[in-house]
Coordinates of C-alpha atoms in Angstrom, one line a residue:
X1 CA 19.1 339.7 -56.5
X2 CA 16.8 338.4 -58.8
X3 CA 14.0 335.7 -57.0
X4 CA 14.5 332.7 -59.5
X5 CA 18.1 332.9 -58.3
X6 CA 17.5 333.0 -54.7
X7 CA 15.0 330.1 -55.4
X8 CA 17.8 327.9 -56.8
X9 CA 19.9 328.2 -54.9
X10 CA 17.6 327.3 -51.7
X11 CA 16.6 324.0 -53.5
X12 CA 20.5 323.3 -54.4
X13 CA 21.6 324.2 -50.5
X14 CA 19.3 321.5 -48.9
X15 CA 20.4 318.8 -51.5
X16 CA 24.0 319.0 -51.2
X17 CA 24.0 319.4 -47.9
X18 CA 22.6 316.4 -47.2
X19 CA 24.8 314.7 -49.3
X20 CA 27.5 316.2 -47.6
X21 CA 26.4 314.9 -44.6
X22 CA 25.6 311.6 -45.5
X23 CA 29.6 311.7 -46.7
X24 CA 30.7 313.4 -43.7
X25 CA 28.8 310.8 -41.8
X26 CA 30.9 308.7 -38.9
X27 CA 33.6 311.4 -39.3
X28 CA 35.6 312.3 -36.1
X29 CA 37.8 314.7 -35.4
X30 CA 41.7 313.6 -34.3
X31 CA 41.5 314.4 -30.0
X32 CA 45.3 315.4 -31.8
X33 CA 43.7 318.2 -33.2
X34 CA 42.4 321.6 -31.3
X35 CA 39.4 323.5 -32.9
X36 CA 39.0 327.1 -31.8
X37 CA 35.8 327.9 -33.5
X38 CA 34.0 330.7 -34.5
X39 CA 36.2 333.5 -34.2
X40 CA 34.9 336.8 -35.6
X41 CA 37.2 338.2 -39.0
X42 CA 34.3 341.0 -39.8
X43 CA 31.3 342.6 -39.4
X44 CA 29.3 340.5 -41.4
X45 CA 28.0 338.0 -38.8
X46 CA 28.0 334.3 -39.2
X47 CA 29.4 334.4 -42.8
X48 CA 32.4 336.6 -41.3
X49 CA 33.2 333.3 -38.7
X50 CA 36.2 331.1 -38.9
X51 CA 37.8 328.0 -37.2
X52 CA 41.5 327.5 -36.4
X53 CA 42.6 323.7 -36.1
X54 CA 46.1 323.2 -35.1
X55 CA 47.8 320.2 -33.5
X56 CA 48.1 320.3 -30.1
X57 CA 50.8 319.3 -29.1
X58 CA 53.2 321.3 -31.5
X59 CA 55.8 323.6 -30.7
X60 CA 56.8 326.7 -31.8
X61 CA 55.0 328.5 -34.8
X62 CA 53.6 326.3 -37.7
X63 CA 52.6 327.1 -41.6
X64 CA 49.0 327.7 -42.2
X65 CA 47.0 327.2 -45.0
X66 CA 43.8 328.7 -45.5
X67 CA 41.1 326.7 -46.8
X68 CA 38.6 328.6 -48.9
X69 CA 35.7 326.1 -50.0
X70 CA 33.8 325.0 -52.6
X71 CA 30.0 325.4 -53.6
X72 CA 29.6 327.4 -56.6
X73 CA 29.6 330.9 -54.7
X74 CA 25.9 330.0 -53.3
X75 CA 26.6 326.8 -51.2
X76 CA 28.7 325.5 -48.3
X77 CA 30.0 327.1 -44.6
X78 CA 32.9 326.0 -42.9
X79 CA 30.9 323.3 -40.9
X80 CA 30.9 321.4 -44.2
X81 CA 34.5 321.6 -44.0
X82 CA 35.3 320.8 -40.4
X83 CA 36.2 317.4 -40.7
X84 CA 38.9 318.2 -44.2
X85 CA 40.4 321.4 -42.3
X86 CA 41.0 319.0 -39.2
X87 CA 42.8 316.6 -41.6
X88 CA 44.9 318.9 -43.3
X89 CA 45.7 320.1 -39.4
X90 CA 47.5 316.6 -38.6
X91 CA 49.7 317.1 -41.6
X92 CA 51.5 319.7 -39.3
X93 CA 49.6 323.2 -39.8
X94 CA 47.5 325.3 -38.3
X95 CA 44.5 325.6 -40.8
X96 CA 42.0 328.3 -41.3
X97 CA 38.5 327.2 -41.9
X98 CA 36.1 329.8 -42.6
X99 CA 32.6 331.5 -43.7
X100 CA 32.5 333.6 -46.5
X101 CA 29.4 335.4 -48.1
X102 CA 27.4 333.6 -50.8
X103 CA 25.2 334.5 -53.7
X104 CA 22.7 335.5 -54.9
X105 CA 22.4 337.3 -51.6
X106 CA 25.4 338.5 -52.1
X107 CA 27.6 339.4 -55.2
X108 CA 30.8 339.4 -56.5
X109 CA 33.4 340.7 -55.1
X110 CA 32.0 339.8 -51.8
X111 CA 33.8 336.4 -51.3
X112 CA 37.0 338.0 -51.9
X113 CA 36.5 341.0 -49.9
X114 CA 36.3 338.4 -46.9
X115 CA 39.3 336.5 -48.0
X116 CA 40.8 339.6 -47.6
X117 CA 39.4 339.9 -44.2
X118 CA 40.6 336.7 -43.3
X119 CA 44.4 337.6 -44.0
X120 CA 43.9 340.5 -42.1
X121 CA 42.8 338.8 -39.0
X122 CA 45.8 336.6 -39.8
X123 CA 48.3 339.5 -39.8
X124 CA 46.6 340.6 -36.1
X125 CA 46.5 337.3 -34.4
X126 CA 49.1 335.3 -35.8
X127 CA 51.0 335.4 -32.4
X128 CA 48.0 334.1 -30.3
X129 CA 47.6 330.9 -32.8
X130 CA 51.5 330.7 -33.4
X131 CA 51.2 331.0 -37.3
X132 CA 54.0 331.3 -39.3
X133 CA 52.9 334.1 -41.9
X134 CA 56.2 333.2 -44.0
X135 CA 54.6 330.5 -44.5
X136 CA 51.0 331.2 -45.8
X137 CA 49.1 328.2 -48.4
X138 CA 46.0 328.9 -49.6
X139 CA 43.9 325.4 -50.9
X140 CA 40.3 325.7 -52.5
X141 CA 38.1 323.5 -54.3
X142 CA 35.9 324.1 -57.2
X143 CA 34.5 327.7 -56.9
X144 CA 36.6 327.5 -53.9
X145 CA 39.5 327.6 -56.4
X146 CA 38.5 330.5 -58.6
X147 CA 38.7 331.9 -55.3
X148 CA 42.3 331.2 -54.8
X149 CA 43.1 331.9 -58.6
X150 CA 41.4 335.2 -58.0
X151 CA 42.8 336.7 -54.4
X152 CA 46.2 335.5 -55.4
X153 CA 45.8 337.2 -58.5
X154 CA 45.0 340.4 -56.4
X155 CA 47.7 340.0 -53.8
X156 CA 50.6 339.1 -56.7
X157 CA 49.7 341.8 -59.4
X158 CA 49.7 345.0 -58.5
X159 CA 47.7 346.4 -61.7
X160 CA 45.4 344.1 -61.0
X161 CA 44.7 344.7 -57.1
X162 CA 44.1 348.3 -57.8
X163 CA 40.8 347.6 -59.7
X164 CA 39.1 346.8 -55.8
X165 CA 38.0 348.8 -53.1
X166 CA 39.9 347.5 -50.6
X167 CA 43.9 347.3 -50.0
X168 CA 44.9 343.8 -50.2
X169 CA 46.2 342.1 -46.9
X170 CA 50.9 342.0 -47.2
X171 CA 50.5 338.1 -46.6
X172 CA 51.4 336.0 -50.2
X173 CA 51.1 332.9 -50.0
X174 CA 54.0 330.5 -50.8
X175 CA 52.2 328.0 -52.9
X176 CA 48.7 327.3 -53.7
X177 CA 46.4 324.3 -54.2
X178 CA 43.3 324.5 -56.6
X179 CA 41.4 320.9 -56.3
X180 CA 38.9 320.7 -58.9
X181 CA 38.8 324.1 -59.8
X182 CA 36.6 326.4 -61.7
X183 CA 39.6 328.2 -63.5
X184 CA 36.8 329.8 -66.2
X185 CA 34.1 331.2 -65.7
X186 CA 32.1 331.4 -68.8
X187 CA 29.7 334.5 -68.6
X188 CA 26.9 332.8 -70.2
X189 CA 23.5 334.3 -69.1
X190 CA 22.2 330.7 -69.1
X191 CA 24.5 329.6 -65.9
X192 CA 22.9 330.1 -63.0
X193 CA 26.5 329.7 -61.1
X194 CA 28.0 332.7 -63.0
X195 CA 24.7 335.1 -63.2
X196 CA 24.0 334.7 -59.9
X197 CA 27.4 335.5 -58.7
X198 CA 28.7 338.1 -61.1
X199 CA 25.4 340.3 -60.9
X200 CA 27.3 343.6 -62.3
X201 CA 28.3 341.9 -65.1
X202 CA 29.3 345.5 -67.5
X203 CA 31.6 346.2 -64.3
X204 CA 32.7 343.0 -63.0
X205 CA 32.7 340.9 -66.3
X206 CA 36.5 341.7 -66.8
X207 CA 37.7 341.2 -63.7
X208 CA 36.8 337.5 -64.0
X209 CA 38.4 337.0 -67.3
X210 CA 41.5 335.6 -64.6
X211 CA 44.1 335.1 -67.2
X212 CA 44.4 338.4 -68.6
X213 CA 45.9 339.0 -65.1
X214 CA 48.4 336.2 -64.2
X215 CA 51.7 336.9 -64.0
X216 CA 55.4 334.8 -63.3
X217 CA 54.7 336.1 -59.7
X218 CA 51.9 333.9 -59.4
X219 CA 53.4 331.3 -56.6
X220 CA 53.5 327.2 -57.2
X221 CA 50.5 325.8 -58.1
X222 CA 49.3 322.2 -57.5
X223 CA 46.3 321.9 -59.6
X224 CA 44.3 318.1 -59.7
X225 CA 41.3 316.2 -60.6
X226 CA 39.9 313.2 -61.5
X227 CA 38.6 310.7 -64.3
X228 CA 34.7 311.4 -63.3
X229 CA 35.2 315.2 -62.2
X230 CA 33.0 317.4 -64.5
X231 CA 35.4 319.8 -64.6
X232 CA 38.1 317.2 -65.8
X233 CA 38.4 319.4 -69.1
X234 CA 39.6 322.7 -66.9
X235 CA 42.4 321.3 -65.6
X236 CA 45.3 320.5 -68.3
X237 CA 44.6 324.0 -70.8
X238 CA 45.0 325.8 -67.4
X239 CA 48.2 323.8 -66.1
X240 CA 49.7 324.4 -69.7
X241 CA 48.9 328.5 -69.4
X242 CA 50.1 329.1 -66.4
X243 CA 53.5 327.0 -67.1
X244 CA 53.2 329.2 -70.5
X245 CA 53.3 332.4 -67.6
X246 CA 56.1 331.3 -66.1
X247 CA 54.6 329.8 -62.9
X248 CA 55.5 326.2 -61.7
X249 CA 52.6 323.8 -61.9
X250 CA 52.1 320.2 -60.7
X251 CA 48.9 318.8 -62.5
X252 CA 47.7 315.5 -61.5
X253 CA 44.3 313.1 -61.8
X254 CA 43.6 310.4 -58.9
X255 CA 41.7 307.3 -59.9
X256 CA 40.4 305.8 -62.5
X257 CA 37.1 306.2 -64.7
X258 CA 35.7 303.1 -63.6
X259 CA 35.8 304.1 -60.1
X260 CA 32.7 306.3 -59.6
X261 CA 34.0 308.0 -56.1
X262 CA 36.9 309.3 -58.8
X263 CA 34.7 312.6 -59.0
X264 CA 34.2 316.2 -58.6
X265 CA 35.9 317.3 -55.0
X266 CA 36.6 313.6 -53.5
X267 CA 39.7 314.7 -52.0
X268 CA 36.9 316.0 -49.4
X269 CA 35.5 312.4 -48.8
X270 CA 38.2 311.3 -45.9
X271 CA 37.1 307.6 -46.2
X272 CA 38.7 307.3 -50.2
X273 CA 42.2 306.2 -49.9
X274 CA 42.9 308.6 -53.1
X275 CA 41.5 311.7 -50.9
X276 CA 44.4 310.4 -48.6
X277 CA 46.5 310.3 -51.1
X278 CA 45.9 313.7 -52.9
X279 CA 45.9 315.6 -49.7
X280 CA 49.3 314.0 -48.6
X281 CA 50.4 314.9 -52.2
X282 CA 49.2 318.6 -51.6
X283 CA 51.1 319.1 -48.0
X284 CA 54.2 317.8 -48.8
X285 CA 54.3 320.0 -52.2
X286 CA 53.5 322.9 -49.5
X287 CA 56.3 321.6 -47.2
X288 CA 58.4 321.9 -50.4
X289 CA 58.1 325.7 -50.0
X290 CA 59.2 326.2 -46.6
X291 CA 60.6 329.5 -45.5

């Protein structure tokens, strides 16, 4: 880990998060909604915690999705998601919020070696929470999305899963949401995101390089943005390749360019109607995937 990065990225933590609290602020969680927090998924401490937020009054076992989030591998816990995964939860799933490792403290392929962890804590306590694991979603925004791209590109192709350490979790999920997504990742030494995640870059380096490993097994894939999202230009060359795989792709922008809240990950800021709208959108494109 080199210094500079671990300086960055202490600067960058205490500036988005107070954004994200100043967003998050006046929030509540529905008193429809039960939060079982911090539930241990691995040996790694608090970055191996997660939440599960299920309605309470539901009977029977219910889809989950699982929520990896966004921060450009270096930022964000589940706590910044608490009040989204809640949300999601009243939509009629159980919904697993959770802590994953970060960089520069730690590298590539941490984040997915704890996703991996995740769906093996699933596969063990689905019965307690009453999950439905024939009905799995994963959603993830930003890096939070490479994230999905990436351990579904593990847990779909074979070839692909051999090239980690560890022997993916049976759970696939049905369909998949990627909300602002970082679909490419562009290896250049001057971005601190990349470098400071990917810090093996003559072993790793390939194994980022996502579309030389998608295949027609890749499940349904919502993929959205919007007008003032910086990583607006991601998201249609990405929606085309994978419909060019063979995988079924829904590709959608909410708001308008004069609308400044229109941005990077707004579908996170549960006062914007389009957040509403996009995460309704997003469910019922799940729901359209039922087992």
């Amino acid at each position: 880990m080199k210094i500079k990065h671990k300086l960055i990225a202490m600067s960058l933590r205490k500036q988005w998060k107070k954004s994200d609290d100043n967003r998050d602020k006046d929030n509540v969680i529905s008193d429809k909604i039960e939060v079982i927090k911090d539930l241990s998924y691995g040996k790694y401490g608090k970055w191996n915690l997660l939440d599960v937020n299920k309605p309470k009054d539901a009977e029977g076992k219910l889809p989950c999705i699982v929520s990896m989030h966004g921060g450009g591998f270096f930022y964000g816990t589940k706590e910044t998601y608490r009040f989204y995964a809640a949300n999601l939860a009243e939509r009629g799933f159980v919904v697993i919020n959770y802590n994953y490792r970060l960089s520069p403290e730690n590298a590539f392929p941490a984040p997915l070696e704890d996703a991996n962890n995740v769906m093996l804590w699933i596969e063990k306590n689905a019965e307690t929470y009453n999950i439905d694991t024939n009905n799995i979603f994963f959603v993830g925004d930003s890096a939070g999305g490479n994230l999905v791209y990436n351990y579904t590109e593990i847990v779909t192709n074979p070839e692909y899963a051999t090239l980690y350490d560890f022997k993916p979790s049976k759970l696939k999920p049905n369909a998949v949401a990627m909300n602002c997504a970082v679909y490419n990742l562009s290896g250049d030494k001057k971005d601190f995101t990349y470098d400071a995640y990917v810090q093996n870059k003559e072993k790793y380096g390939k194994y980022l390089l996502l579309g030389n490993y998608l295949t027609k097994d890749f499940p349904p894939s919502f993929m959205m943005s919007a007008p003032n999202d910086f990583l607006l230009n991601q998201l249609q060359p990405n929606a085309d390749f994978f419909t060019s795989k063979g995988v079924t792709v829904v590709a959608k922008t909410y708001g308008t360019k004069e609308d400044p809240a229109a941005c990077h990950v707004f579908h996170v800021n549960l006062k914007l109607d389009i957040a509403k709208q996009c995460n309704d959108d997003e469910c019922n494109f799940f729901k359209g995937y039922l087992k």
